[in-house]
Coordinates of C-alpha atoms in Angstrom, one line a residue:
Chain A
M1 CA -11.1 -33.2 -42.9
K2 CA -9.5 -31.9 -39.7
L3 CA -10.5 -29.4 -37.1
V4 CA -7.5 -27.3 -36.1
T5 CA -8.1 -25.6 -32.7
A6 CA -5.6 -23.0 -31.6
I7 CA -5.3 -21.0 -28.3
I8 CA -3.3 -17.8 -28.8
K9 CA -2.6 -14.5 -27.1
P10 CA -5.4 -12.1 -27.8
F11 CA -3.3 -9.4 -29.3
K12 CA -1.9 -11.8 -31.9
L13 CA -5.4 -12.5 -33.4
D14 CA -5.1 -10.0 -36.2
E15 CA -1.7 -11.2 -37.3
V16 CA -2.8 -14.8 -37.2
K17 CA -6.0 -14.0 -39.2
D18 CA -4.1 -12.1 -41.9
A19 CA -1.5 -14.9 -42.2
L20 CA -4.2 -17.6 -42.4
K21 CA -6.2 -15.7 -45.1
A22 CA -3.0 -15.3 -47.1
A23 CA -2.4 -19.0 -46.8
G24 CA -5.9 -19.6 -48.3
V25 CA -7.9 -20.5 -45.3
A26 CA -11.6 -20.0 -46.1
G27 CA -13.1 -19.5 -42.6
I28 CA -12.2 -19.1 -38.9
T29 CA -14.4 -19.2 -35.8
V30 CA -13.1 -17.1 -32.9
G31 CA -14.0 -17.1 -29.3
E32 CA -12.7 -15.2 -26.2
V33 CA -11.8 -17.8 -23.6
R34 CA -9.9 -17.9 -20.3
G35 CA -7.6 -20.5 -19.0
F36 CA -4.1 -21.4 -17.8
G37 CA -1.3 -23.7 -19.0
R38 CA 2.2 -23.7 -17.9
Q39 CA 2.2 -19.9 -17.8
G40 CA -0.1 -20.1 -14.9
G41 CA -2.1 -17.0 -13.9
H42 CA -1.0 -13.6 -12.8
T43 CA -1.3 -11.4 -9.7
E44 CA -3.3 -8.2 -9.4
T45 CA -3.0 -5.8 -6.4
Y46 CA -5.9 -3.7 -5.2
R47 CA -5.3 -1.4 -2.2
G48 CA -2.4 -3.6 -1.1
A49 CA -4.4 -6.8 -1.3
E50 CA -3.1 -9.3 -3.8
Y51 CA -5.4 -11.3 -6.0
K52 CA -4.2 -14.4 -7.9
I53 CA -5.9 -14.4 -11.3
D54 CA -5.7 -18.1 -12.4
F55 CA -7.5 -17.8 -15.7
V56 CA -5.7 -15.6 -18.2
P57 CA -7.7 -14.2 -21.2
K58 CA -6.9 -16.0 -24.5
V59 CA -8.4 -16.3 -27.9
Q60 CA -9.5 -19.6 -29.3
L61 CA -9.6 -20.2 -33.1
E62 CA -11.3 -23.1 -34.8
I63 CA -10.6 -23.9 -38.4
V64 CA -11.9 -26.8 -40.5
V65 CA -9.5 -27.8 -43.2
D66 CA -8.9 -30.5 -45.7
D67 CA -6.3 -33.1 -44.7
G68 CA -3.7 -31.7 -47.1
A69 CA -3.8 -28.2 -45.6
V70 CA -3.3 -29.1 -42.0
D71 CA 0.5 -28.7 -41.9
T72 CA 0.4 -25.3 -43.7
V73 CA -2.3 -24.1 -41.2
I74 CA -0.3 -25.2 -38.2
D75 CA 2.9 -23.7 -39.6
T76 CA 1.2 -20.4 -40.4
I77 CA -0.4 -20.1 -36.9
T78 CA 2.9 -21.2 -35.2
T79 CA 4.8 -18.5 -37.0
A80 CA 2.2 -15.7 -36.7
A81 CA 1.3 -16.3 -33.0
A82 CA 4.8 -16.7 -31.6
T83 CA 6.3 -14.2 -29.2
D84 CA 8.8 -16.7 -27.9
K85 CA 7.6 -15.9 -24.4
I86 CA 5.7 -18.3 -22.1
G87 CA 1.9 -18.3 -22.7
D88 CA 1.9 -18.3 -26.5
G89 CA -0.7 -21.0 -26.5
K90 CA -1.3 -24.4 -28.2
I91 CA -2.6 -26.0 -31.3
W92 CA -4.3 -29.3 -31.6
V93 CA -5.9 -31.2 -34.4
T94 CA -8.9 -33.5 -34.3
D95 CA -10.7 -35.6 -37.0
V96 CA -14.0 -34.2 -38.4
E97 CA -16.5 -36.9 -39.2
R98 CA -18.9 -34.9 -41.2
L99 CA -19.3 -31.4 -42.4
V100 CA -22.4 -29.8 -43.9
R101 CA -22.9 -26.3 -45.4
I102 CA -26.3 -25.3 -44.1
R103 CA -27.4 -23.1 -47.1
T104 CA -26.8 -25.7 -49.9
G105 CA -26.6 -29.0 -48.1
E106 CA -23.2 -29.7 -49.6
E107 CA -21.1 -32.2 -47.6
G108 CA -17.5 -33.0 -47.0
P109 CA -14.5 -31.0 -48.4
D110 CA -16.9 -29.2 -50.7
A111 CA -18.5 -27.6 -47.7
I112 CA -15.2 -26.1 -46.3
Chain B
M1 CA -28.3 40.0 1.2
D2 CA -25.4 39.9 -1.2
A3 CA -26.2 38.3 -4.5
G4 CA -22.6 37.1 -5.0
N5 CA -22.6 35.2 -1.7
N6 CA -25.9 33.7 -2.4
A7 CA -24.9 32.6 -5.9
W8 CA -21.8 30.9 -4.7
V9 CA -23.4 29.0 -1.8
L10 CA -26.3 27.9 -4.0
T11 CA -23.8 26.7 -6.6
S12 CA -21.9 24.9 -3.9
A13 CA -25.1 23.1 -2.8
A14 CA -25.5 21.8 -6.4
L15 CA -21.8 20.8 -6.4
I16 CA -22.2 18.9 -3.2
L17 CA -25.3 17.1 -4.4
F18 CA -23.3 15.9 -7.4
M19 CA -20.9 14.2 -5.0
T20 CA -23.4 11.6 -4.0
P21 CA -23.7 10.0 -7.5
G22 CA -19.9 10.6 -7.7
L23 CA -19.5 8.5 -4.5
A24 CA -21.9 5.9 -6.0
F25 CA -19.7 5.4 -9.0
F26 CA -16.5 5.5 -6.9
Y27 CA -17.9 2.6 -4.9
A28 CA -19.7 0.8 -7.7
G29 CA -16.5 0.3 -9.6
M30 CA -15.0 -1.5 -6.7
V31 CA -17.8 -4.0 -6.1
R32 CA -18.5 -7.2 -8.0
S33 CA -20.5 -7.0 -11.2
K34 CA -23.6 -8.6 -9.5
N35 CA -23.8 -5.8 -6.9
V36 CA -23.3 -2.7 -9.0
L37 CA -26.9 -1.5 -9.1
G38 CA -27.3 -2.4 -5.4
M39 CA -24.4 0.0 -4.6
L40 CA -25.6 2.8 -7.0
M41 CA -29.1 2.5 -5.6
Q42 CA -28.1 2.7 -2.0
N43 CA -26.4 6.0 -2.8
I44 CA -28.9 7.5 -5.1
F45 CA -31.7 6.5 -2.8
A46 CA -30.2 8.6 0.0
M47 CA -30.9 11.7 -2.2
G48 CA -34.6 10.7 -2.1
L49 CA -35.1 9.6 1.5
I50 CA -32.8 11.9 3.4
S51 CA -34.0 15.0 1.5
V52 CA -37.6 14.4 2.6
L53 CA -36.6 13.6 6.2
W54 CA -34.4 16.8 6.2
A55 CA -37.4 18.9 5.2
F56 CA -39.6 17.2 7.8
I57 CA -37.4 17.2 10.9
G58 CA -33.7 16.6 10.1
F59 CA -32.8 20.2 9.5
S60 CA -34.6 21.3 12.6
L61 CA -32.9 18.7 14.8
A62 CA -29.6 20.0 13.5
F63 CA -30.1 23.7 13.6
G64 CA -33.1 24.5 15.8
G65 CA -32.5 26.2 19.2
D66 CA -29.2 26.3 21.1
G67 CA -29.2 23.1 23.1
N68 CA -25.9 21.4 23.9
F69 CA -26.7 18.1 22.3
V70 CA -29.5 18.3 19.8
G71 CA -31.7 20.9 18.1
N72 CA -35.4 21.3 18.5
L73 CA -38.5 21.2 16.4
D74 CA -38.8 24.9 15.7
Y75 CA -38.1 24.5 12.0
A76 CA -39.8 21.2 11.5
F77 CA -41.8 20.8 8.3
M78 CA -40.1 23.9 6.8
N79 CA -41.7 26.1 9.5
D80 CA -40.0 29.6 9.4
V81 CA -37.1 28.3 7.2
A82 CA -37.9 30.9 4.6
T83 CA -37.8 33.8 7.0
T84 CA -34.9 33.0 9.4
I85 CA -31.4 34.1 8.6
D86 CA -29.5 33.2 11.7
F87 CA -29.7 29.4 11.8
P88 CA -26.2 28.7 13.2
G89 CA -26.8 31.3 15.9
F90 CA -25.3 34.2 14.0
E91 CA -26.5 36.2 11.1
L92 CA -25.8 34.6 7.7
A93 CA -24.7 36.4 4.6
V94 CA -27.1 34.2 2.6
P95 CA -30.8 33.5 2.9
G96 CA -31.9 30.9 5.4
M97 CA -33.3 28.8 2.5
T98 CA -29.8 28.7 0.9
F99 CA -28.4 27.5 4.2
F100 CA -31.1 24.8 4.4
A101 CA -30.3 23.6 0.9
F102 CA -26.6 23.7 1.4
Q103 CA -26.8 21.7 4.7
M104 CA -29.2 19.2 3.1
M105 CA -26.6 18.1 0.7
F106 CA -24.2 17.2 3.5
A107 CA -26.9 15.3 5.2
I108 CA -27.5 13.2 2.1
I109 CA -23.9 12.2 1.5
T110 CA -23.0 11.4 5.1
P111 CA -25.0 8.1 5.4
A112 CA -24.1 7.3 1.8
L113 CA -20.5 7.2 2.8
I114 CA -21.2 4.2 5.1
T115 CA -22.3 2.0 2.1
G116 CA -18.8 1.3 1.1
A117 CA -18.1 -0.6 4.2
T118 CA -21.2 -2.8 4.0
A119 CA -20.9 -3.4 0.2
D120 CA -22.6 -6.4 -1.3
R121 CA -24.6 -7.5 1.7
L122 CA -27.4 -5.1 2.9
K123 CA -31.0 -5.8 2.4
F124 CA -32.5 -2.7 0.7
S125 CA -35.5 -2.3 3.1
G126 CA -33.2 -2.7 6.1
Y127 CA -30.8 -0.2 4.6
A128 CA -33.6 2.3 4.1
L129 CA -34.8 2.1 7.7
F130 CA -31.2 2.2 9.0
I131 CA -30.2 5.4 7.2
A132 CA -33.5 7.1 8.1
L133 CA -32.9 6.4 11.8
W134 CA -29.2 7.1 11.5
S135 CA -29.7 10.5 9.8
L136 CA -32.1 11.7 12.5
I137 CA -30.6 10.1 15.6
V138 CA -26.9 10.3 14.8
Y139 CA -26.2 12.8 11.9
S140 CA -28.6 15.7 13.0
P141 CA -27.3 15.8 16.6
V142 CA -23.7 15.6 15.6
A143 CA -24.2 18.4 13.0
H144 CA -25.7 20.4 15.8
W145 CA -22.8 19.8 18.1
V146 CA -20.3 21.0 15.4
W147 CA -22.0 23.8 13.5
D148 CA -24.8 25.3 15.7
T149 CA -24.2 27.7 18.6
G150 CA -24.9 25.9 21.8
G151 CA -23.6 22.6 20.4
W152 CA -20.9 21.4 22.8
I153 CA -18.2 21.1 20.1
F154 CA -19.0 24.5 18.6
D155 CA -18.9 26.1 22.0
S156 CA -15.7 24.3 23.0
G157 CA -13.7 26.2 20.5
A158 CA -13.0 23.1 18.4
L159 CA -13.1 23.8 14.6
D160 CA -14.5 21.8 11.8
F161 CA -14.7 23.8 8.6
A162 CA -16.7 21.4 6.4
G163 CA -17.2 18.3 8.3
G164 CA -14.1 16.4 9.2
A165 CA -15.7 15.3 12.5
A166 CA -19.4 15.8 11.7
I167 CA -19.2 13.9 8.4
H168 CA -16.1 11.8 7.9
I169 CA -15.2 10.7 11.4
N170 CA -18.9 10.3 12.0
A171 CA -19.6 8.1 8.9
G172 CA -16.3 6.3 9.4
V173 CA -17.0 5.2 12.9
A174 CA -20.6 4.3 11.9
A175 CA -19.2 2.2 9.1
L176 CA -17.1 0.3 11.6
A177 CA -20.1 -0.2 13.9
V178 CA -22.4 -1.5 11.1
V179 CA -19.8 -3.9 9.8
M180 CA -19.5 -5.3 13.4
V181 CA -23.3 -5.9 13.3
V182 CA -23.7 -7.3 9.8
G183 CA -20.5 -9.3 9.6
P184 CA -18.3 -10.0 6.6
R185 CA -19.3 -10.8 3.0
R186 CA -19.8 -14.5 2.4
G187 CA -16.6 -15.8 1.0
H188 CA -14.6 -12.9 2.4
G189 CA -11.0 -14.0 2.8
S190 CA -11.5 -17.3 0.9
E191 CA -12.6 -16.2 -2.6
P192 CA -11.2 -13.2 -4.6
M193 CA -13.4 -10.1 -4.8
P194 CA -11.4 -7.7 -7.0
P195 CA -13.1 -4.5 -8.3
H196 CA -15.2 -5.2 -11.4
N197 CA -14.8 -1.9 -13.2
L198 CA -12.2 0.6 -12.1
P199 CA -12.9 3.1 -14.8
L200 CA -16.2 3.8 -12.9
T201 CA -14.1 4.4 -9.8
V202 CA -11.9 6.9 -11.7
L203 CA -15.0 8.7 -13.0
G204 CA -16.5 8.8 -9.5
T205 CA -13.2 10.2 -8.1
G206 CA -13.3 13.0 -10.7
I207 CA -16.9 13.9 -9.7
L208 CA -16.0 13.8 -6.0
W209 CA -13.0 16.0 -6.5
F210 CA -15.1 18.5 -8.5
G211 CA -18.0 18.5 -6.0
W212 CA -15.6 18.9 -3.1
F213 CA -14.9 22.5 -4.2
G214 CA -18.5 23.2 -3.2
F215 CA -18.2 21.1 0.0
N216 CA -15.2 22.9 1.3
A217 CA -15.1 26.3 -0.4
G218 CA -18.9 26.6 0.0
S219 CA -18.6 26.1 3.7
A220 CA -17.2 29.6 4.0
L221 CA -21.0 30.5 3.5
L222 CA -19.6 33.5 1.7
A223 CA -17.9 34.3 -1.6
D224 CA -14.9 35.7 0.2
G225 CA -11.1 35.2 0.5
I226 CA -11.6 32.3 2.9
A227 CA -13.7 30.5 0.2
S228 CA -10.8 31.0 -2.3
Q229 CA -8.3 29.7 0.3
A230 CA -10.5 26.7 1.0
L231 CA -10.8 25.9 -2.7
V232 CA -7.0 26.0 -3.2
N233 CA -6.4 24.0 0.0
T234 CA -8.9 21.4 -1.1
H235 CA -7.2 20.9 -4.5
L236 CA -3.6 20.9 -3.2
A237 CA -4.4 18.4 -0.4
A238 CA -6.0 16.0 -2.9
A239 CA -3.0 16.3 -5.2
S240 CA -0.4 15.8 -2.6
A241 CA -2.3 12.9 -1.0
M242 CA -2.5 11.2 -4.3
L243 CA 1.3 11.4 -4.6
G244 CA 1.9 10.3 -1.0
W245 CA -0.4 7.2 -1.5
L246 CA 1.3 6.3 -4.8
V247 CA 4.8 6.5 -3.4
V248 CA 4.1 4.2 -0.5
E249 CA 2.1 1.9 -2.8
K250 CA 4.9 1.7 -5.3
I251 CA 7.5 1.0 -2.6
K252 CA 5.3 -1.7 -0.9
T253 CA 3.8 -3.5 -3.9
G254 CA 5.9 -2.5 -6.9
H255 CA 3.2 -0.7 -8.8
A256 CA 1.5 2.7 -8.7
T257 CA -2.2 1.8 -9.4
T258 CA -5.2 3.8 -10.7
L259 CA -7.2 2.7 -7.7
G260 CA -4.3 4.0 -5.5
A261 CA -4.3 7.4 -7.2
C262 CA -8.1 7.6 -6.7
S263 CA -8.0 6.4 -3.1
G264 CA -5.2 8.8 -2.2
A265 CA -6.9 11.8 -3.7
V266 CA -10.1 11.0 -1.8
A267 CA -8.1 10.5 1.4
G268 CA -6.6 14.0 0.9
L269 CA -10.0 15.5 0.3
V270 CA -11.3 14.0 3.5
A271 CA -8.3 15.2 5.5
I272 CA -8.4 18.8 4.3
T273 CA -12.2 19.0 4.9
P274 CA -12.0 20.2 8.6
C275 CA -9.0 22.4 7.8
A276 CA -10.0 23.9 4.5
G277 CA -10.8 27.5 5.7
F278 CA -8.3 27.6 8.5
V279 CA -4.9 26.8 7.0
G280 CA -2.8 28.4 4.3
G281 CA 0.5 28.4 2.6
L282 CA 1.9 24.9 2.0
S283 CA 0.0 23.4 4.9
P284 CA -2.6 21.7 2.7
I285 CA 0.3 20.0 0.9
W286 CA 1.7 18.6 4.1
I287 CA -1.8 17.6 5.4
G288 CA -2.5 15.9 2.1
L289 CA 0.8 14.1 2.0
I290 CA 0.4 12.8 5.6
A291 CA -3.1 11.7 4.8
G292 CA -2.0 9.8 1.6
V293 CA 0.7 7.9 3.5
V294 CA -1.2 7.2 6.7
C295 CA -4.4 6.3 5.1
Y296 CA -2.6 3.8 2.8
L297 CA -0.9 2.3 5.9
A298 CA -4.3 2.2 7.7
L299 CA -5.6 -0.3 5.1
G300 CA -4.2 -2.9 7.4
L301 CA -6.5 -1.9 10.2
K302 CA -9.4 -3.8 9.0
T303 CA -7.3 -7.0 9.0
A304 CA -6.1 -6.3 12.5
L305 CA -9.7 -5.6 13.6
K306 CA -10.9 -8.7 11.7
L307 CA -13.6 -6.6 10.0
D308 CA -14.7 -6.8 6.4
D309 CA -14.7 -3.1 5.7
S310 CA -15.2 -3.9 2.1
L311 CA -14.2 -0.6 0.4
D312 CA -12.0 0.8 3.2
V313 CA -14.3 3.4 4.7
I314 CA -12.4 3.1 7.9
A315 CA -9.0 3.7 6.4
V316 CA -10.1 6.6 4.1
H317 CA -12.9 8.4 6.0
L318 CA -12.4 7.6 9.7
V319 CA -8.6 7.8 9.6
G320 CA -8.6 10.6 7.0
G321 CA -11.1 12.5 9.1
L322 CA -9.0 12.0 12.3
I323 CA -5.9 13.1 10.5
G324 CA -7.5 16.4 9.3
T325 CA -9.3 17.1 12.6
I326 CA -6.1 16.6 14.7
L327 CA -3.6 18.2 12.3
L328 CA -5.8 21.3 12.4
G329 CA -4.6 21.7 16.0
F330 CA -1.1 22.1 14.5
F331 CA -1.6 23.9 11.2
A332 CA -4.5 26.4 12.0
D333 CA -3.2 29.8 11.1
D334 CA -5.0 32.9 12.5
T335 CA -3.7 35.0 9.6
V336 CA -5.8 32.9 7.3
N337 CA -8.9 32.8 9.6
A338 CA -9.0 34.6 13.0
L339 CA -11.0 31.7 14.5
G340 CA -8.1 29.3 14.9
D341 CA -4.4 29.3 15.9
G342 CA -2.6 26.0 16.1
L343 CA 0.5 24.7 17.7
F344 CA 2.8 25.6 14.7
Y345 CA 1.5 29.1 14.6
G346 CA 1.9 30.2 18.2
G347 CA -1.5 29.2 19.4
G348 CA -0.3 26.7 21.9
G349 CA -1.9 23.3 22.5
E350 CA -5.4 24.6 23.3
L351 CA -6.9 24.1 19.9
L352 CA -5.2 20.7 19.6
K353 CA -6.8 19.6 22.9
D354 CA -10.3 20.8 21.7
Q355 CA -9.8 19.0 18.4
V356 CA -9.0 15.7 20.1
L357 CA -11.9 16.0 22.4
A358 CA -14.3 16.7 19.5
A359 CA -13.0 13.7 17.6
L360 CA -13.3 11.4 20.6
G361 CA -16.8 12.7 21.4
V362 CA -18.1 12.0 17.9
M363 CA -16.4 8.6 17.8
V364 CA -17.9 7.4 21.0
F365 CA -21.4 8.8 20.3
S366 CA -21.6 7.7 16.7
G367 CA -19.9 4.3 17.4
V368 CA -22.2 3.4 20.2
V369 CA -25.5 4.7 18.9
T370 CA -24.9 3.4 15.4
Y371 CA -24.1 -0.1 16.8
I372 CA -27.4 0.0 18.7
L373 CA -29.4 1.2 15.7
A374 CA -27.9 -1.3 13.4
T375 CA -28.6 -4.1 15.9
I376 CA -32.3 -3.0 16.3
V377 CA -32.8 -3.0 12.5
Q378 CA -31.0 -6.4 12.2
K379 CA -33.1 -7.9 14.9
T380 CA -36.4 -6.6 13.6
I381 CA -36.8 -6.3 9.8
G382 CA -33.2 -7.5 9.1
L383 CA -30.3 -5.4 7.8
R384 CA -28.4 -8.1 6.1
V385 CA -29.6 -9.8 3.0
D386 CA -30.3 -13.5 3.2
E387 CA -27.8 -16.1 1.9
D388 CA -29.5 -16.7 -1.5
G389 CA -29.9 -13.0 -2.1
E390 CA -26.2 -12.3 -1.4
L391 CA -25.0 -15.2 -3.6
T392 CA -27.3 -14.1 -6.4
G393 CA -26.2 -10.5 -6.0
L394 CA -28.0 -7.4 -4.8
D395 CA -28.9 -6.3 -8.4
Q396 CA -31.2 -9.2 -9.0
S397 CA -32.2 -10.1 -5.4
Q398 CA -33.0 -6.6 -4.2
H399 CA -33.9 -4.7 -7.4
A400 CA -34.8 -7.4 -10.1
E401 CA -32.4 -5.8 -12.5
S402 CA -28.9 -6.4 -14.0
A403 CA -26.3 -3.8 -14.7
Y404 CA -24.8 -5.7 -17.6
Q405 CA -26.5 -8.0 -20.0
P406 CA -24.7 -11.3 -20.4

């Protein structure tokens, strides 16, 4: 099992969600996060005074999938979240040691 | 007593009162989220404290007797207020009680204007003591100078329709003096402090603009043609000042901002205040335009003076008030109001000279006395919040509340 974590532009969330559902993903956890990558921050101006905003709002998705579905999930997110402009975000994959469904106590891929 | 006049001036009193919560939201949107309630409270609290002081002695110190510098105690504790009808030294077209109420609303908002300069760092008890002293020792005398017969500005021939000098220059200079005493916000210049909720500021601007019709058109103290002229002037000046501010902002920073539109409109409202019942034609548009452009450029003053005037009370109220007070010396038109004739309308430089002297007089008195009062409060019970309280934010440290739940 793998944990796929993706950072995307907030306005792309609905498209990514719909695409992942269509690709058969059973669940997504979403959080509003802030950060910067190569895009850096942006500048805001209030009464002539400039403020450098380093942390840009982004959405973080976490999806636990079976090993075989990882490539599909990554392709789906990459396609749906892309705007081809800087700041589209990143995806990374980590191993999941153990997964438990709280209601039934099922473990492993059955709990996805 | 004419019912129409009374109805309009009473309505104006209510409109002006509404400006204080409007100002509260105008400012509260610009502070950081931990200081929102602190800012709202400082403004709303003025409605409580200043009103009671006004009934006790504030009104009498402003409108009692005909001394040159300050009123007397003839009307203290509401004595004879209900039966007198010539408070400013001439017979009013409205009951004395209406005049009392109308003037009370000006007294409330004037100290509240100062809170924008000292945002995020006043101790509540110190603030309360300071505005109580300031209202009685600075505001009442200056209101007397400007609006009561015997007052040296009133008698000099200088004009101030609704408080360009008595309210805006007065509060603007006071803001400068208090900032000199309390110093900058911790982190000023090193950490960013952008406005936390500009929609509140836009809402506050709308309330201020709406209330300003009472502020200026009500100052006719009649429901006559001068009131109509004042209302139209007020609106046009706000409109053109917004445009002036935005054009300069767009040229200088590349964007026309919502905060710029709001700030420009308020600058125009401030500048037209002394002129409202004395100018006509397109003059309010020119006055507003000049105010919008010059007040924007005046934002740099605080940097030059090395002062943390947090929400630009100096640029908007002091500079805006000066612009209106001085431009009146040029734009006053005696076909609009027989009391004034400016340089552009064949009146020569006499009025302009009187206007400049009035502005200087208010600046020196208010600046010096405010500095002394603020210093006394700071050295006794403390005017500035302690470091922990400031870092935590005024909402929690002063009021044990939070504006927003995490």
